[in-house]
Tab-separated table of C-alpha atoms in Angstrom:
chain	number	residue	atom	x	y	z
A	1	MET	CA	113.374	99.898	92.656
A	2	LEU	CA	112.772	96.581	94.412
A	3	ASP	CA	111.770	93.254	92.899
A	4	PHE	CA	108.541	91.977	94.471
A	5	ASP	CA	108.715	88.239	95.106
A	6	THR	CA	105.848	86.084	96.374
A	7	GLY	CA	108.263	83.158	96.732
A	8	SER	CA	110.414	84.572	99.567
A	9	SER	CA	109.984	86.580	102.778
A	10	ASP	CA	112.995	88.878	103.144
A	11	LEU	CA	113.035	92.629	102.517
A	12	TRP	CA	116.633	93.421	101.641
A	13	VAL	CA	118.269	96.367	99.931
A	14	TRP	CA	121.514	97.422	98.319
A	15	SER	CA	123.429	99.523	100.832
A	16	SER	CA	126.486	101.597	101.576
A	17	GLU	CA	127.797	98.602	103.565
A	18	ILE	CA	128.565	96.610	100.398
A	19	ALA	CA	132.305	96.485	99.702
A	20	GLY	CA	133.099	99.005	96.986
A	21	ALA	CA	129.577	100.409	97.177
A	22	GLY	CA	130.660	103.621	95.485
A	23	ARG	CA	131.178	101.763	92.215
A	24	HIS	CA	127.492	100.877	92.099
A	25	ARG	CA	125.977	104.315	92.738
A	26	GLN	CA	125.387	104.903	89.060
A	27	ASP	CA	123.306	101.734	88.648
A	28	HIS	CA	121.619	101.435	92.044
A	29	ARG	CA	120.030	103.483	94.789
A	30	LEU	CA	121.916	102.645	97.971
A	31	TYR	CA	120.374	102.671	101.432
A	32	HIS	CA	122.607	104.479	103.956
A	33	PRO	CA	121.390	103.289	107.376
A	34	HIS	CA	123.912	105.417	109.276
A	35	LEU	CA	122.539	108.561	107.613
A	36	SER	CA	118.890	107.775	108.352
A	37	THR	CA	117.562	109.670	111.370
A	38	THR	CA	114.922	106.980	111.940
A	39	ALA	CA	117.092	103.868	111.512
A	40	LYS	CA	118.220	101.736	114.436
A	41	LYS	CA	120.539	98.736	114.219
A	42	VAL	CA	119.214	95.554	115.816
A	43	ASP	CA	120.762	92.202	116.667
A	44	GLY	CA	120.558	89.748	113.850
A	45	SER	CA	121.940	88.717	110.512
A	46	TRP	CA	120.475	87.227	107.368
A	47	LYS	CA	121.511	85.167	104.398
A	48	ILE	CA	119.268	84.120	101.551
A	49	SER	CA	119.845	81.929	98.506
A	50	TYR	CA	117.516	81.764	95.519
A	51	GLY	CA	116.687	79.001	93.073
A	52	ASP	CA	118.923	80.475	90.363
A	53	GLY	CA	121.975	80.238	92.631
A	54	SER	CA	122.140	83.933	93.519
A	55	SER	CA	122.548	84.952	97.159
A	56	ALA	CA	122.714	87.937	99.499
A	57	SER	CA	123.546	88.493	103.170
A	58	GLY	CA	124.074	91.234	105.731
A	59	ASP	CA	122.821	92.821	108.956
A	60	VAL	CA	119.458	94.170	110.122
A	61	TRP	CA	118.124	97.654	110.845
A	62	MET	CA	114.715	98.987	111.871
A	63	ASP	CA	113.377	101.943	109.915
A	64	HIS	CA	110.232	103.443	108.421
A	65	VAL	CA	109.368	102.104	104.976
A	66	ARG	CA	106.896	103.223	102.335
A	67	VAL	CA	105.562	100.595	99.926
A	68	ALA	CA	103.232	101.761	97.141
A	69	GLY	CA	102.071	104.667	99.294
A	70	VAL	CA	101.646	102.567	102.455
A	71	HIS	CA	103.791	103.863	105.344
A	72	VAL	CA	105.059	101.033	107.563
A	73	HIS	CA	106.617	102.013	110.902
A	74	GLY	CA	109.238	99.865	112.595
A	75	GLN	CA	109.956	97.683	109.586
A	76	ALA	CA	113.020	95.452	109.627
A	77	VAL	CA	115.232	96.272	106.662
A	78	GLU	CA	117.819	93.647	105.813
A	79	VAL	CA	120.875	95.615	104.736
A	80	ALA	CA	123.063	93.887	102.168
A	81	GLN	CA	126.779	93.596	102.908
A	82	LYS	CA	127.575	90.760	100.490
A	83	LEU	CA	125.968	89.988	97.137
A	84	SER	CA	126.639	87.188	94.682
A	85	ASN	CA	127.924	88.065	91.242
A	86	ALA	CA	124.462	87.637	89.729
A	87	PHE	CA	123.242	90.621	91.746
A	88	LEU	CA	126.421	92.659	91.317
A	89	THR	CA	126.080	92.487	87.535
A	90	ASP	CA	122.321	93.144	87.499
A	91	GLY	CA	121.493	96.806	87.104
A	92	GLY	CA	117.761	96.195	87.204
A	93	ASN	CA	116.913	96.306	90.905
A	94	ASP	CA	117.985	97.763	94.237
A	95	GLY	CA	116.915	94.836	96.366
A	96	LEU	CA	114.005	92.524	96.901
A	97	LEU	CA	110.742	92.633	98.827
A	98	GLY	CA	109.508	89.195	99.848
A	99	LEU	CA	105.745	88.673	99.919
A	100	ALA	CA	105.557	85.023	100.983
A	101	PHE	CA	104.583	83.898	104.483
A	102	PRO	CA	106.734	84.748	107.553
A	103	LYS	CA	108.064	81.198	107.921
A	104	LEU	CA	110.523	81.759	105.063
A	105	ASN	CA	112.209	84.814	106.585
A	106	THR	CA	115.932	84.091	107.028
A	107	VAL	CA	116.927	86.517	109.816
A	108	GLN	CA	118.753	84.799	112.692
A	109	PRO	CA	118.620	84.210	115.620
A	110	HIS	CA	114.977	85.320	115.415
A	111	ARG	CA	113.002	86.030	112.280
A	112	VAL	CA	111.570	89.511	111.723
A	113	ALA	CA	108.102	90.596	110.664
A	114	THR	CA	107.578	90.932	106.928
A	115	PRO	CA	106.114	94.102	105.400
A	116	ILE	CA	102.769	92.359	104.843
A	117	GLU	CA	102.717	91.191	108.482
A	118	ASN	CA	103.266	94.758	109.643
A	119	MET	CA	100.674	96.164	107.247
A	120	LEU	CA	98.128	93.738	108.684
A	121	ASP	CA	99.143	94.257	112.335
A	122	GLN	CA	99.112	98.051	111.938
A	123	ARG	CA	95.823	97.887	109.988
A	124	LEU	CA	97.285	99.869	107.134
A	125	ILE	CA	95.464	98.133	104.275
A	126	ASN	CA	91.724	97.630	103.813
A	127	PRO	CA	90.813	95.229	102.354
A	128	PRO	CA	93.759	93.354	103.922
A	129	VAL	CA	95.153	92.082	100.620
A	130	PHE	CA	97.731	92.814	97.968
A	131	THR	CA	97.293	92.145	94.262
A	132	CYS	CA	99.501	91.516	91.275
A	133	LYS	CA	99.151	92.169	87.561
A	134	LEU	CA	102.252	91.284	85.533
A	135	GLY	CA	102.514	92.932	82.121
A	136	HIS	CA	103.199	91.279	78.772
A	137	GLY	CA	106.459	92.384	77.139
A	138	SER	CA	106.863	96.134	77.622
A	139	GLU	CA	103.405	96.455	79.187
A	140	GLN	CA	103.530	97.927	82.680
A	141	SER	CA	103.093	95.641	85.684
A	142	PHE	CA	101.683	96.685	89.030
A	143	TYR	CA	101.141	95.553	92.597
A	144	SER	CA	98.486	97.132	94.787
A	145	PHE	CA	98.154	97.044	98.570
A	146	GLY	CA	94.710	97.363	100.133
A	147	PHE	CA	92.986	97.742	96.755
A	148	ILE	CA	91.479	95.325	94.228
A	149	ASP	CA	91.391	96.820	90.735
A	150	ARG	CA	88.176	95.551	89.157
A	151	SER	CA	89.065	97.193	85.838
A	152	VAL	CA	91.877	94.726	85.097
A	153	THR	CA	89.573	91.997	83.827
A	154	ARG	CA	85.903	91.322	83.142
A	155	HIS	CA	86.255	87.866	84.686
A	156	GLU	CA	85.268	87.033	88.243
A	157	VAL	CA	87.938	86.709	90.922
A	158	VAL	CA	87.583	83.169	92.277
A	159	TYR	CA	89.111	82.432	95.682
A	160	HIS	CA	91.038	79.282	96.541
A	161	HIS	CA	92.454	77.879	99.786
A	162	VAL	CA	96.174	78.337	100.422
A	163	ASP	CA	98.393	75.849	102.252
A	164	ASN	CA	101.093	77.967	103.921
A	165	SER	CA	102.749	75.135	105.862
A	166	ARG	CA	105.943	75.524	103.794
A	167	GLY	CA	105.735	79.310	103.821
A	168	PHE	CA	104.620	79.535	100.185
A	169	TRP	CA	101.407	80.572	98.464
A	170	GLN	CA	100.681	76.919	97.723
A	171	VAL	CA	97.444	75.781	96.094
A	172	ASP	CA	95.914	72.591	94.768
A	173	SER	CA	96.534	72.133	91.050
A	174	THR	CA	95.097	68.740	90.260
A	175	ALA	CA	94.423	69.110	86.527
A	176	TYR	CA	95.768	70.593	83.328
A	177	ALA	CA	94.543	70.611	79.744
A	178	VAL	CA	96.310	70.522	76.381
A	179	ASP	CA	94.142	71.459	73.389
A	180	GLY	CA	91.056	70.732	75.443
A	181	LYS	CA	92.072	67.285	76.662
A	182	VAL	CA	92.104	67.236	80.459
A	183	TYR	CA	94.668	65.282	82.477
A	184	ARG	CA	94.323	64.818	86.227
A	185	ASP	CA	96.727	64.348	89.133
A	186	ARG	CA	94.743	64.473	92.349
A	187	ASN	CA	97.753	65.053	94.636
A	188	ASN	CA	99.468	67.805	92.658
A	189	THR	CA	100.041	71.282	94.085
A	190	ALA	CA	101.660	74.481	92.843
A	191	ILE	CA	103.154	77.604	94.371
A	192	ILE	CA	102.382	81.083	93.057
A	193	ASP	CA	105.811	82.665	92.684
A	194	THR	CA	106.418	86.024	91.010
A	195	GLY	CA	110.127	85.563	91.696
A	196	THR	CA	110.340	82.688	89.207
A	197	THR	CA	110.307	83.561	85.529
A	198	LEU	CA	109.223	80.269	83.959
A	199	CYS	CA	106.260	77.983	84.549
A	200	LEU	CA	107.764	74.790	85.980
A	201	VAL	CA	105.564	71.684	86.000
A	202	HIS	CA	105.903	67.914	86.250
A	203	ASP	CA	107.430	65.975	83.378
A	204	ASP	CA	104.225	64.311	82.172
A	205	ALA	CA	102.670	67.709	81.540
A	206	VAL	CA	105.800	69.074	79.875
A	207	GLU	CA	106.044	66.150	77.468
A	208	ARG	CA	102.358	66.240	76.549
A	209	ILE	CA	102.586	69.958	75.810
A	210	TYR	CA	105.675	69.794	73.602
A	211	HIS	CA	104.519	66.657	71.799
A	212	ARG	CA	101.691	68.837	70.457
A	213	ILE	CA	104.190	71.210	68.809
A	214	ASN	CA	105.668	70.068	65.512
A	215	GLY	CA	109.457	69.841	65.691
A	216	ALA	CA	109.732	70.481	69.434
A	217	LYS	CA	112.695	68.804	71.111
A	218	TYR	CA	114.713	68.803	74.298
A	219	SER	CA	117.968	70.753	73.991
A	220	ASN	CA	120.806	69.609	76.243
A	221	SER	CA	122.786	72.759	75.491
A	222	ARG	CA	119.856	74.987	76.456
A	223	GLY	CA	118.760	72.824	79.360
A	224	GLY	CA	115.140	72.759	78.283
A	225	TRP	CA	112.556	72.294	75.568
A	226	ILE	CA	112.722	74.322	72.363
A	227	TYR	CA	110.451	74.429	69.325
A	228	PRO	CA	110.537	75.884	65.791
A	229	ASN	CA	109.566	79.528	65.458
A	230	HIS	CA	106.063	80.189	64.107
A	231	GLU	CA	104.780	76.685	64.825
A	232	ARG	CA	101.220	76.406	66.077
A	233	LEU	CA	101.059	76.181	69.858
A	234	PRO	CA	98.457	74.155	71.759
A	235	GLU	CA	95.969	75.788	74.095
A	236	ILE	CA	97.287	75.181	77.603
A	237	GLN	CA	95.357	75.413	80.868
A	238	PHE	CA	96.311	74.722	84.469
A	239	ALA	CA	93.991	74.298	87.435
A	240	ILE	CA	94.150	76.459	90.524
A	241	GLY	CA	91.728	74.940	92.992
A	242	ARG	CA	88.804	73.719	90.904
A	243	THR	CA	89.101	76.378	88.208
A	244	MET	CA	91.035	76.060	84.953
A	245	TYR	CA	93.064	79.063	83.741
A	246	ARG	CA	94.475	79.540	80.257
A	247	LEU	CA	98.094	80.484	79.566
A	248	ASN	CA	98.425	83.283	77.005
A	249	GLU	CA	100.232	82.042	73.905
A	250	VAL	CA	102.279	85.259	73.724
A	251	ASP	CA	104.009	84.441	77.009
A	252	PHE	CA	104.779	80.847	76.040
A	253	HIS	CA	107.392	82.268	73.643
A	254	TYR	CA	110.079	82.842	76.274
A	255	SER	CA	113.327	83.568	74.403
A	256	ASP	CA	115.192	83.067	71.141
A	257	ALA	CA	117.080	79.757	71.138
A	258	GLY	CA	118.836	80.373	67.819
A	259	GLU	CA	118.740	78.510	64.500
A	260	GLY	CA	115.033	79.184	64.081
A	261	PHE	CA	114.005	77.841	67.492
A	262	THR	CA	112.338	79.351	70.562
A	263	PHE	CA	112.940	78.387	74.199
A	264	GLY	CA	109.595	77.485	75.738
A	265	GLY	CA	108.159	79.217	78.784
A	266	ILE	CA	107.032	75.917	80.306
A	267	GLN	CA	109.787	73.611	81.530
A	268	SER	CA	110.320	70.717	83.938
A	269	ARG	CA	110.193	71.270	87.692
A	270	GLY	CA	112.882	68.610	88.096
A	271	ASP	CA	113.001	66.965	91.520
A	272	LEU	CA	110.566	69.388	93.150
A	273	HIS	CA	107.373	67.889	94.553
A	274	TYR	CA	105.206	70.814	93.445
A	275	ASP	CA	104.773	72.949	90.350
A	276	ILE	CA	105.900	76.577	90.271
A	277	PHE	CA	103.561	78.978	88.527
A	278	GLY	CA	105.997	81.751	87.656
A	279	ASP	CA	105.679	84.870	85.536
A	280	VAL	CA	105.081	83.057	82.234
A	281	PHE	CA	101.724	81.823	83.583
A	282	LEU	CA	100.943	84.671	85.992
A	283	LYS	CA	100.941	87.206	83.137
A	284	SER	CA	97.664	85.602	82.068
A	285	LEU	CA	96.066	86.203	85.481
A	286	TYR	CA	95.104	88.874	87.982
A	287	VAL	CA	95.926	87.578	91.460
A	288	VAL	CA	94.669	88.711	94.878
A	289	PHE	CA	96.731	87.544	97.875
A	290	ASP	CA	94.893	87.334	101.218
A	291	GLN	CA	97.439	86.341	103.872
A	292	ALA	CA	95.143	86.867	106.855
A	293	ASN	CA	92.503	84.461	105.549
A	294	LEU	CA	94.812	81.954	103.827
A	295	LYS	CA	93.269	82.324	100.407
A	296	ILE	CA	94.181	83.545	96.978
A	297	GLY	CA	91.871	85.087	94.404
A	298	VAL	CA	92.510	84.482	90.716
A	299	ALA	CA	90.861	85.918	87.616
A	300	GLN	CA	91.607	85.145	83.983
A	301	ARG	CA	92.847	88.089	81.890
A	302	ASP	CA	92.040	88.477	78.208
A	303	ASP	CA	94.742	91.031	77.359
């Protein structure tokens, strides 16, 4: 099982080339490039680091790949040889499939085509989009390729322009609302990133949100804002393009902070110059990604 990440552009997998790979067979499916009759080693290496400090690196092979029933021929597979401890102790995935724009691919000396690039070039998906619905709690999530599931929500999918100059799914996000009061920042943008768990926004927004929750405070030990369990939460909306979208209250409750407090799902973006709309917010939305036409479709979900 691979993690799908709209914030990066590398397809990499656990492999038999990892030192001591045999120890991980029980927890992971390992790719054995030397045993694949269709795999061919190519020149190149890769190394990627993520925002949480985890990293992976290795060599590159070409092989045939199937993603959600879509067969991609001649896909570069980045074969892991070294993994940081965060990955070695995580039994939840066998690699990562990056769904951001090609610019972010880390293969050197020349980048390789991403799975979405190949799907588009080989005309494997029609319409030429992929979509994402992230589930609440134990609810099942899904991605679809070449199919828009109209049954997910009764709300209209509204399309917005994407700025891909940094390689991200980056959109204008020039307003937000707390309990119906709208605040504007005409230059603000956000990236749509399924590889980030929290919703990370600028400090003014964070403070206005938590000041509406009785007893909320910043916790140095937790590195973020916490609030008393069972306190009333404000209604929170963020703009994507010119449309406001509501964050589901259920997903604002991120984790138990102890002593009767909850760690909030919205936190500061720090020194970043853009917001990151991660899973906490995306669980409230159905998102259609259109790489060929540089646009993203978003619909509110009521579930």
